[in-house]
Amino acid sequence: MDDTSTKDDVTPTSSPPDWWKSIEGKSLEHDDVEDENILMQCYTANVEGWNVSPHGWKIGLSHKFQFSPTFWTLPPLSQISSCLGLSVRYLKYYMKLYGKKKRPCMDFFNQTKLRPIYGVPLGGIGCGTINRGWKGDLCRWQLKPGSYTYDIPAADQFIVSIRRRDVTVWQQVLNPGAPSNGELKTWNWNFDGTQAYYTGLYPRAWTVYHIASQNITLTCRQISPVFPHNYKDTSLPVGVFVWNVENEGDEDVQVTICMCMENGNGCTTDRKRISGLTNKLFHMEECSGVEMRNSSQYPGMPYTINTAVANKDGVTSSQLLSFNPASNGAELWKPLLDDGCFPKPQDTTGVTSSKKGERVASAITASSIIAANSKLEHSIDFALSWDMPKIHFGDKGKTYARRYTRFYGDDGCQGPNIAAYALHNYAQWEKEIEKWQQPILDNSQLPAWYKSAIFNELYYVSDGGTVWVEDSDDHVNTDSSYAQVPAETNHIAEKIRKLDICKEYGRFAYLEGHEYKMYNTYDVHFYASTALAQLWPNLELSLQSDFAIGILQSETESRQYLMDGKYAPAKTANVVPHDLGCPDDEPWLNINTYFVHDTAEWKDLNPKFVLQIFRDYHITKNRPFLQAIYPVCKIVMEESLKYDKDNDGMIENSGGADQTFDGWAVTGVSAYCGGLWLAALRSMKEAANILQYNEDVEYYSNILSSASASYQDNLWNGKYYNYDSSTNLQHRTSVMADQCAGQWFLSTSNIADVLPQEQILSALSTVYDFNVKKYDEGKHGAVNGMTSSGEVDVSSVQSDEVWTGVTYSLSATMIHQGMLKEGFHTASGIYRSSWQRYGMAYQTPEAFRKNQTYRSLGYMRPLSIWGMQYAIEHLNAPPQ
């Protein structure tokens, strides 16, 4: 296979990158800096561990968060009237789906309660993920596409056993907690959390355990194969645990690490009906372990979970084929305590199978001798892999092969091979990770919080309900029950398909949020796309190709939209769909799952498509891509011109919430949609110029000139752009945090000639003074709306929220304009609130307020933080 399908062309660098010079000597940190180590104050041991990164999210294992934010439930009295109709219609819609044993893609009756327990997820991109929390539990599972379970199997642990002179002197589970239901009660739980700490720096993590009574320090390094511009290893469902042992005592010791795993994800609702769980030993040149097969939990999607230990000189291993994780655990604990290993299995076949409702687990060990006052010369390496090669979605209409099956096949027996490959190659993965991360981590100007946030927020690329599948030969949908491309535009769709981007790099989808289950929600991806475009640009082009064809599609079947109760087509031709489907239905086939508004009437989606297409071209310089997609860009621009009611070139909003702020009404010319429209017109002009469509250059230039005048006349007030041109005194002159979103994308595309520079700086300075500094002194980022008198805009259910991803993109916009200190201060409020104050690590929400309420944990939009890095790296780029 051609190498281009697995890796982008990148040039390695060994010296500091040029962008270091652009921030040299500049102050990036606000004067009022919170204690970066507040989460580590409970850690009392005086050891750092083995080669632990000094950067990242650090927390002592005994830390307890002081605040307990709650999810948003009811709006204030002043906003209830605007929500009544929607609430009644939603209840009816909910009950209709409940009768079909389904739930809405946004289930407001089952919101996720905050649990401050999560850590760096295991696994590559689009293969499913297992989240290993900072205390050591496997606590969030996404094996079934787009579906999360939050059960914590008590048996999924690491245990350490220390022996001197052939006698076990210390044995404990490496977890500061213990099961509350009496399971595994013979195990020694409750590791002293003051003697352990965690460092998360996605896609790696470190946990240090200091055992003072034994003069032993253990460092566990967790690695997943995620690094930029790679389209092979980055797709693998595997994680590696590398253990380093330090013996500070005066006597040699034998240290045994035991890895235990239950067969399955511990889902309590599934356990009673599951049967035929099979455990099987395997021995390979590279490693030994246990393959655990589960064929009944997800009908039609059998999978295996595989644990493996690397075969190394100086390391001895053993396996326990099965034990009952619901028992007291003595069948594992006693032989480990007596001998430091498990006896050889009497069953020479090495296979065991469970009965219905019976639970089964397995364990593997690795032992090594560590000399007195020394460090173990070699590491003890474990791998955890899973193999669910074929997947389907809720309606079971089509089966897909995951991306990694291109390299490993789809027979469902590749888990041990993937584990062996990981154990052999993880050192090379780490070299790639460090080559990518070190230029940022080594820069002394960048704040510590940023070095953590820029990589840790990237967790969502793999742990966002993500799927990455092969594009099958039957990618052209002919089922009339789904949206179709009309005959008159099919030739455009065929040219896009002939690019073979999806064929070479697969199809990629991630959820809007863990709770908002719509794939590739486009108004939100607008913000998050900056991460994909920089790091895995061919996945970004694949996603955009899917949307380009989705734009052309039409589904005339009428549905009721719940905000206004009106009926409209499920998908109108020639407009950008809101999303590419829901995991409970048939994504890529049954698109536009969103049920609140008819997004065919939204004013932001079409300009956002144009802006993303041109930005993606600007980054990739993929001219065939731009050439093929350009006709679709023209189509959506013409559709948007229908909203120019007075022929002045500027589109107008309808008076409803017809944009990504779908609970914030807007009328007439608006700062947000109008700014996006201007930026889209300018991008079309530039694209036409590149493609040498001279008539189009003149056409879009004329519209841009007229629209710019209208935007200025209607919105500019001398300091910033008014929220809209309505007569609504509640919000007409509000200061909108996101008023320069269009300018952000123009800056990313290196265009700086649409809005006057002095107006952009004035608007951003006003946002900083009002939405950031006047809102809890910037400790929560930027609130969406502030009145001109400096009060929070409470005219809607969203104007008084802080949107995490919008704050990050606002910060990027500020950096592009040279407002570095303001940009970093603005963004720091998001990280310090969600990650340090509230315990929302690896589940950054869509929104929160300073009253400690939040909405939609685990959300796509905060990936926009990568816009900050792009801005830093292109500060001195000359504009086009």
PDB file of C-alpha atoms in Angstrom, residues 160-326:
ATOM      1  CA  VAL A 160       2.388  -5.080  43.504  1.00  0.00           C
ATOM      2  CA  SER A 161       3.979  -7.898  45.495  1.00  0.00           C
ATOM      3  CA  ILE A 162       7.387  -7.414  47.121  1.00  0.00           C
ATOM      4  CA  ARG A 163       9.465 -10.358  48.298  1.00  0.00           C
ATOM      5  CA  ARG A 164      12.716 -10.620  50.209  1.00  0.00           C
ATOM      6  CA  ARG A 165      14.546 -13.911  50.688  1.00  0.00           C
ATOM      7  CA  ASP A 166      11.580 -15.738  49.049  1.00  0.00           C
ATOM      8  CA  VAL A 167       9.039 -14.310  51.496  1.00  0.00           C
ATOM      9  CA  THR A 168       6.368 -11.799  50.535  1.00  0.00           C
ATOM     10  CA  VAL A 169       6.794  -8.787  52.800  1.00  0.00           C
ATOM     11  CA  TRP A 170       4.320  -6.406  51.196  1.00  0.00           C
ATOM     12  CA  GLN A 171       1.421  -6.826  48.770  1.00  0.00           C
ATOM     13  CA  GLN A 172      -1.187  -4.224  47.843  1.00  0.00           C
ATOM     14  CA  VAL A 173      -3.570  -3.039  45.183  1.00  0.00           C
ATOM     15  CA  LEU A 174      -2.214   0.150  43.661  1.00  0.00           C
ATOM     16  CA  ASN A 175      -5.407   2.110  44.170  1.00  0.00           C
ATOM     17  CA  PRO A 176      -6.334   4.483  47.018  1.00  0.00           C
ATOM     18  CA  GLY A 177      -9.915   3.211  46.997  1.00  0.00           C
ATOM     19  CA  ALA A 178     -11.722  -0.070  47.585  1.00  0.00           C
ATOM     20  CA  PRO A 179     -14.928  -1.769  46.366  1.00  0.00           C
ATOM     21  CA  SER A 180     -17.985  -0.809  48.388  1.00  0.00           C
ATOM     22  CA  ASN A 181     -19.924  -4.012  47.664  1.00  0.00           C
ATOM     23  CA  GLY A 182     -17.683  -6.537  49.385  1.00  0.00           C
ATOM     24  CA  GLU A 183     -16.105  -7.916  46.230  1.00  0.00           C
ATOM     25  CA  LEU A 184     -12.456  -8.977  46.392  1.00  0.00           C
ATOM     26  CA  LYS A 185     -12.353  -8.346  50.131  1.00  0.00           C
ATOM     27  CA  THR A 186      -9.254 -10.475  50.669  1.00  0.00           C
ATOM     28  CA  TRP A 187      -7.261  -7.989  48.617  1.00  0.00           C
ATOM     29  CA  ASN A 188      -5.293  -5.312  50.403  1.00  0.00           C
ATOM     30  CA  TRP A 189      -6.870  -2.059  49.196  1.00  0.00           C
ATOM     31  CA  ASN A 190      -6.597   1.632  50.146  1.00  0.00           C
ATOM     32  CA  PHE A 191      -3.086   2.496  49.025  1.00  0.00           C
ATOM     33  CA  ASP A 192      -1.943   5.620  50.853  1.00  0.00           C
ATOM     34  CA  GLY A 193      -2.894   8.372  48.410  1.00  0.00           C
ATOM     35  CA  THR A 194      -0.530  10.866  50.044  1.00  0.00           C
ATOM     36  CA  GLN A 195       2.316   8.702  48.715  1.00  0.00           C
ATOM     37  CA  ALA A 196       1.244   8.675  45.068  1.00  0.00           C
ATOM     38  CA  TYR A 197       0.601  11.205  42.341  1.00  0.00           C
ATOM     39  CA  TYR A 198      -0.568  11.304  38.732  1.00  0.00           C
ATOM     40  CA  THR A 199       0.609  13.276  35.700  1.00  0.00           C
ATOM     41  CA  GLY A 200      -1.538  13.419  32.579  1.00  0.00           C
ATOM     42  CA  LEU A 201      -0.078  14.684  29.315  1.00  0.00           C
ATOM     43  CA  TYR A 202      -2.132  13.154  26.522  1.00  0.00           C
ATOM     44  CA  PRO A 203      -1.476  10.657  25.021  1.00  0.00           C
ATOM     45  CA  ARG A 204       0.773   9.651  27.919  1.00  0.00           C
ATOM     46  CA  ALA A 205       0.361   9.543  31.678  1.00  0.00           C
ATOM     47  CA  TRP A 206       2.563   8.723  34.661  1.00  0.00           C
ATOM     48  CA  THR A 207       1.611   7.444  38.115  1.00  0.00           C
ATOM     49  CA  VAL A 208       4.226   7.353  40.859  1.00  0.00           C
ATOM     50  CA  TYR A 209       3.738   5.106  43.903  1.00  0.00           C
ATOM     51  CA  HIS A 210       6.148   5.524  46.815  1.00  0.00           C
ATOM     52  CA  ILE A 211       6.206   2.608  49.248  1.00  0.00           C
ATOM     53  CA  ALA A 212       8.186   4.161  52.071  1.00  0.00           C
ATOM     54  CA  SER A 213       8.154   1.114  54.359  1.00  0.00           C
ATOM     55  CA  GLN A 214       9.880  -0.927  51.662  1.00  0.00           C
ATOM     56  CA  ASN A 215      12.094   1.823  50.192  1.00  0.00           C
ATOM     57  CA  ILE A 216      10.503   1.117  46.815  1.00  0.00           C
ATOM     58  CA  THR A 217       9.222   3.593  44.231  1.00  0.00           C
ATOM     59  CA  LEU A 218       7.173   2.434  41.275  1.00  0.00           C
ATOM     60  CA  THR A 219       6.560   4.561  38.201  1.00  0.00           C
ATOM     61  CA  CYS A 220       3.898   3.478  35.736  1.00  0.00           C
ATOM     62  CA  ARG A 221       4.046   5.192  32.349  1.00  0.00           C
ATOM     63  CA  GLN A 222       0.940   4.846  30.160  1.00  0.00           C
ATOM     64  CA  ILE A 223       1.317   5.271  26.397  1.00  0.00           C
ATOM     65  CA  SER A 224      -1.219   5.305  23.582  1.00  0.00           C
ATOM     66  CA  PRO A 225      -0.198   5.461  19.897  1.00  0.00           C
ATOM     67  CA  VAL A 226      -1.474   8.952  19.102  1.00  0.00           C
ATOM     68  CA  PHE A 227       0.796  11.380  17.252  1.00  0.00           C
ATOM     69  CA  PRO A 228       0.303  13.734  14.283  1.00  0.00           C
ATOM     70  CA  HIS A 229       0.335  12.906  10.595  1.00  0.00           C
ATOM     71  CA  ASN A 230       0.143   9.165  11.180  1.00  0.00           C
ATOM     72  CA  TYR A 231      -2.783   7.149   9.837  1.00  0.00           C
ATOM     73  CA  LYS A 232      -1.726   3.630  10.774  1.00  0.00           C
ATOM     74  CA  ASP A 233      -0.473   3.170  14.328  1.00  0.00           C
ATOM     75  CA  THR A 234      -2.671   6.048  15.489  1.00  0.00           C
ATOM     76  CA  SER A 235      -5.704   3.888  14.651  1.00  0.00           C
ATOM     77  CA  LEU A 236      -4.708   0.985  16.920  1.00  0.00           C
ATOM     78  CA  PRO A 237      -6.854  -0.113  19.899  1.00  0.00           C
ATOM     79  CA  VAL A 238      -4.095  -0.515  22.442  1.00  0.00           C
ATOM     80  CA  GLY A 239      -2.285   1.068  25.344  1.00  0.00           C
ATOM     81  CA  VAL A 240       1.025   0.191  26.967  1.00  0.00           C
ATOM     82  CA  PHE A 241       1.997   0.328  30.648  1.00  0.00           C
ATOM     83  CA  VAL A 242       5.722   0.638  31.271  1.00  0.00           C
ATOM     84  CA  TRP A 243       6.794   0.034  34.881  1.00  0.00           C
ATOM     85  CA  ASN A 244      10.098   1.246  36.295  1.00  0.00           C
ATOM     86  CA  VAL A 245      11.178   0.190  39.773  1.00  0.00           C
ATOM     87  CA  GLU A 246      13.607   1.940  42.133  1.00  0.00           C
ATOM     88  CA  ASN A 247      14.979   0.126  45.162  1.00  0.00           C
ATOM     89  CA  GLU A 248      16.470   2.532  47.714  1.00  0.00           C
ATOM     90  CA  GLY A 249      16.958  -0.203  50.334  1.00  0.00           C
ATOM     91  CA  ASP A 250      20.089  -2.093  51.289  1.00  0.00           C
ATOM     92  CA  GLU A 251      18.754  -5.471  50.221  1.00  0.00           C
ATOM     93  CA  ASP A 252      17.858  -7.066  46.885  1.00  0.00           C
ATOM     94  CA  VAL A 253      14.122  -7.448  46.348  1.00  0.00           C
ATOM     95  CA  GLN A 254      11.871  -9.291  43.966  1.00  0.00           C
ATOM     96  CA  VAL A 255       9.080  -7.092  42.703  1.00  0.00           C
ATOM     97  CA  THR A 256       6.055  -8.582  40.975  1.00  0.00           C
ATOM     98  CA  ILE A 257       3.518  -6.468  39.095  1.00  0.00           C
ATOM     99  CA  CYS A 258       0.164  -8.159  38.547  1.00  0.00           C
ATOM    100  CA  MET A 259      -2.320  -6.893  35.956  1.00  0.00           C
ATOM    101  CA  CYS A 260      -5.922  -8.032  36.489  1.00  0.00           C
ATOM    102  CA  MET A 261      -8.836  -7.611  34.078  1.00  0.00           C
ATOM    103  CA  GLU A 262     -12.452  -8.663  34.033  1.00  0.00           C
ATOM    104  CA  ASN A 263     -13.816 -10.013  30.752  1.00  0.00           C
ATOM    105  CA  GLY A 264     -16.042  -7.164  29.537  1.00  0.00           C
ATOM    106  CA  ASN A 265     -16.499  -3.546  30.550  1.00  0.00           C
ATOM    107  CA  GLY A 266     -18.262  -4.231  33.846  1.00  0.00           C
ATOM    108  CA  CYS A 267     -21.611  -2.890  32.644  1.00  0.00           C
ATOM    109  CA  THR A 268     -23.999  -3.921  35.429  1.00  0.00           C
ATOM    110  CA  THR A 269     -27.076  -3.821  33.193  1.00  0.00           C
ATOM    111  CA  ASP A 270     -25.525  -6.305  30.746  1.00  0.00           C
ATOM    112  CA  ARG A 271     -24.006  -8.819  33.149  1.00  0.00           C
ATOM    113  CA  LYS A 272     -27.106 -10.953  33.785  1.00  0.00           C
ATOM    114  CA  ARG A 273     -27.729 -11.724  30.129  1.00  0.00           C
ATOM    115  CA  ILE A 274     -24.129 -12.267  29.015  1.00  0.00           C
ATOM    116  CA  SER A 275     -22.935 -15.831  28.546  1.00  0.00           C
ATOM    117  CA  GLY A 276     -20.089 -17.698  26.914  1.00  0.00           C
ATOM    118  CA  LEU A 277     -17.292 -15.405  28.013  1.00  0.00           C
ATOM    119  CA  THR A 278     -14.122 -17.173  26.908  1.00  0.00           C
ATOM    120  CA  ASN A 279     -10.611 -16.733  28.281  1.00  0.00           C
ATOM    121  CA  LYS A 280      -7.673 -18.164  26.380  1.00  0.00           C
ATOM    122  CA  LEU A 281      -3.948 -18.124  27.067  1.00  0.00           C
ATOM    123  CA  PHE A 282      -1.539 -17.083  24.340  1.00  0.00           C
ATOM    124  CA  HIS A 283       2.245 -17.292  24.077  1.00  0.00           C
ATOM    125  CA  MET A 284       4.175 -15.427  21.394  1.00  0.00           C
ATOM    126  CA  GLU A 285       7.809 -14.560  20.820  1.00  0.00           C
ATOM    127  CA  GLU A 286       7.173 -10.975  21.907  1.00  0.00           C
ATOM    128  CA  CYS A 287       4.790 -11.544  24.798  1.00  0.00           C
ATOM    129  CA  SER A 288       2.450 -13.814  26.730  1.00  0.00           C
ATOM    130  CA  GLY A 289      -1.021 -13.110  28.017  1.00  0.00           C
ATOM    131  CA  VAL A 290      -4.738 -13.779  28.038  1.00  0.00           C
ATOM    132  CA  GLU A 291      -7.266 -13.205  25.276  1.00  0.00           C
ATOM    133  CA  MET A 292     -10.765 -12.631  26.700  1.00  0.00           C
ATOM    134  CA  ARG A 293     -13.551 -13.005  24.163  1.00  0.00           C
ATOM    135  CA  ASN A 294     -17.004 -11.474  24.625  1.00  0.00           C
ATOM    136  CA  SER A 295     -19.464 -12.475  21.926  1.00  0.00           C
ATOM    137  CA  SER A 296     -22.797 -11.711  23.575  1.00  0.00           C
ATOM    138  CA  GLN A 297     -22.677  -8.236  25.127  1.00  0.00           C
ATOM    139  CA  TYR A 298     -23.096  -6.383  21.834  1.00  0.00           C
ATOM    140  CA  PRO A 299     -24.980  -8.611  19.344  1.00  0.00           C
ATOM    141  CA  GLY A 300     -23.233  -8.629  15.989  1.00  0.00           C
ATOM    142  CA  MET A 301     -20.148  -6.906  17.412  1.00  0.00           C
ATOM    143  CA  PRO A 302     -18.061  -9.526  19.248  1.00  0.00           C
ATOM    144  CA  TYR A 303     -14.843  -8.267  20.744  1.00  0.00           C
ATOM    145  CA  THR A 304     -11.812  -9.349  22.705  1.00  0.00           C
ATOM    146  CA  ILE A 305      -9.909  -7.712  25.538  1.00  0.00           C
ATOM    147  CA  ASN A 306      -6.293  -8.790  25.704  1.00  0.00           C
ATOM    148  CA  THR A 307      -3.675  -8.391  28.385  1.00  0.00           C
ATOM    149  CA  ALA A 308      -0.037  -9.117  27.618  1.00  0.00           C
ATOM    150  CA  VAL A 309       3.349  -8.901  29.297  1.00  0.00           C
ATOM    151  CA  ALA A 310       6.535  -8.477  27.300  1.00  0.00           C
ATOM    152  CA  ASN A 311       8.990 -11.359  27.297  1.00  0.00           C
ATOM    153  CA  LYS A 312      12.331  -9.924  28.427  1.00  0.00           C
ATOM    154  CA  ASP A 313      15.576 -11.171  29.863  1.00  0.00           C
ATOM    155  CA  GLY A 314      15.409 -10.861  33.622  1.00  0.00           C
ATOM    156  CA  VAL A 315      11.613 -10.878  33.702  1.00  0.00           C
ATOM    157  CA  THR A 316       9.552 -13.948  34.545  1.00  0.00           C
ATOM    158  CA  SER A 317       5.820 -14.059  33.904  1.00  0.00           C
ATOM    159  CA  SER A 318       2.811 -16.144  34.875  1.00  0.00           C
ATOM    160  CA  GLN A 319      -0.875 -16.234  34.017  1.00  0.00           C
ATOM    161  CA  LEU A 320      -4.076 -16.898  35.910  1.00  0.00           C
ATOM    162  CA  LEU A 321      -6.524 -17.995  33.238  1.00  0.00           C
ATOM    163  CA  SER A 322      -9.642 -17.177  35.220  1.00  0.00           C
ATOM    164  CA  PHE A 323     -10.975 -16.132  38.591  1.00  0.00           C
ATOM    165  CA  ASN A 324     -14.335 -14.930  39.831  1.00  0.00           C
ATOM    166  CA  PRO A 325     -14.290 -11.110  40.197  1.00  0.00           C
ATOM    167  CA  ALA A 326     -17.475 -11.262  42.298  1.00  0.00           C
TER     168      ALA A 326
END
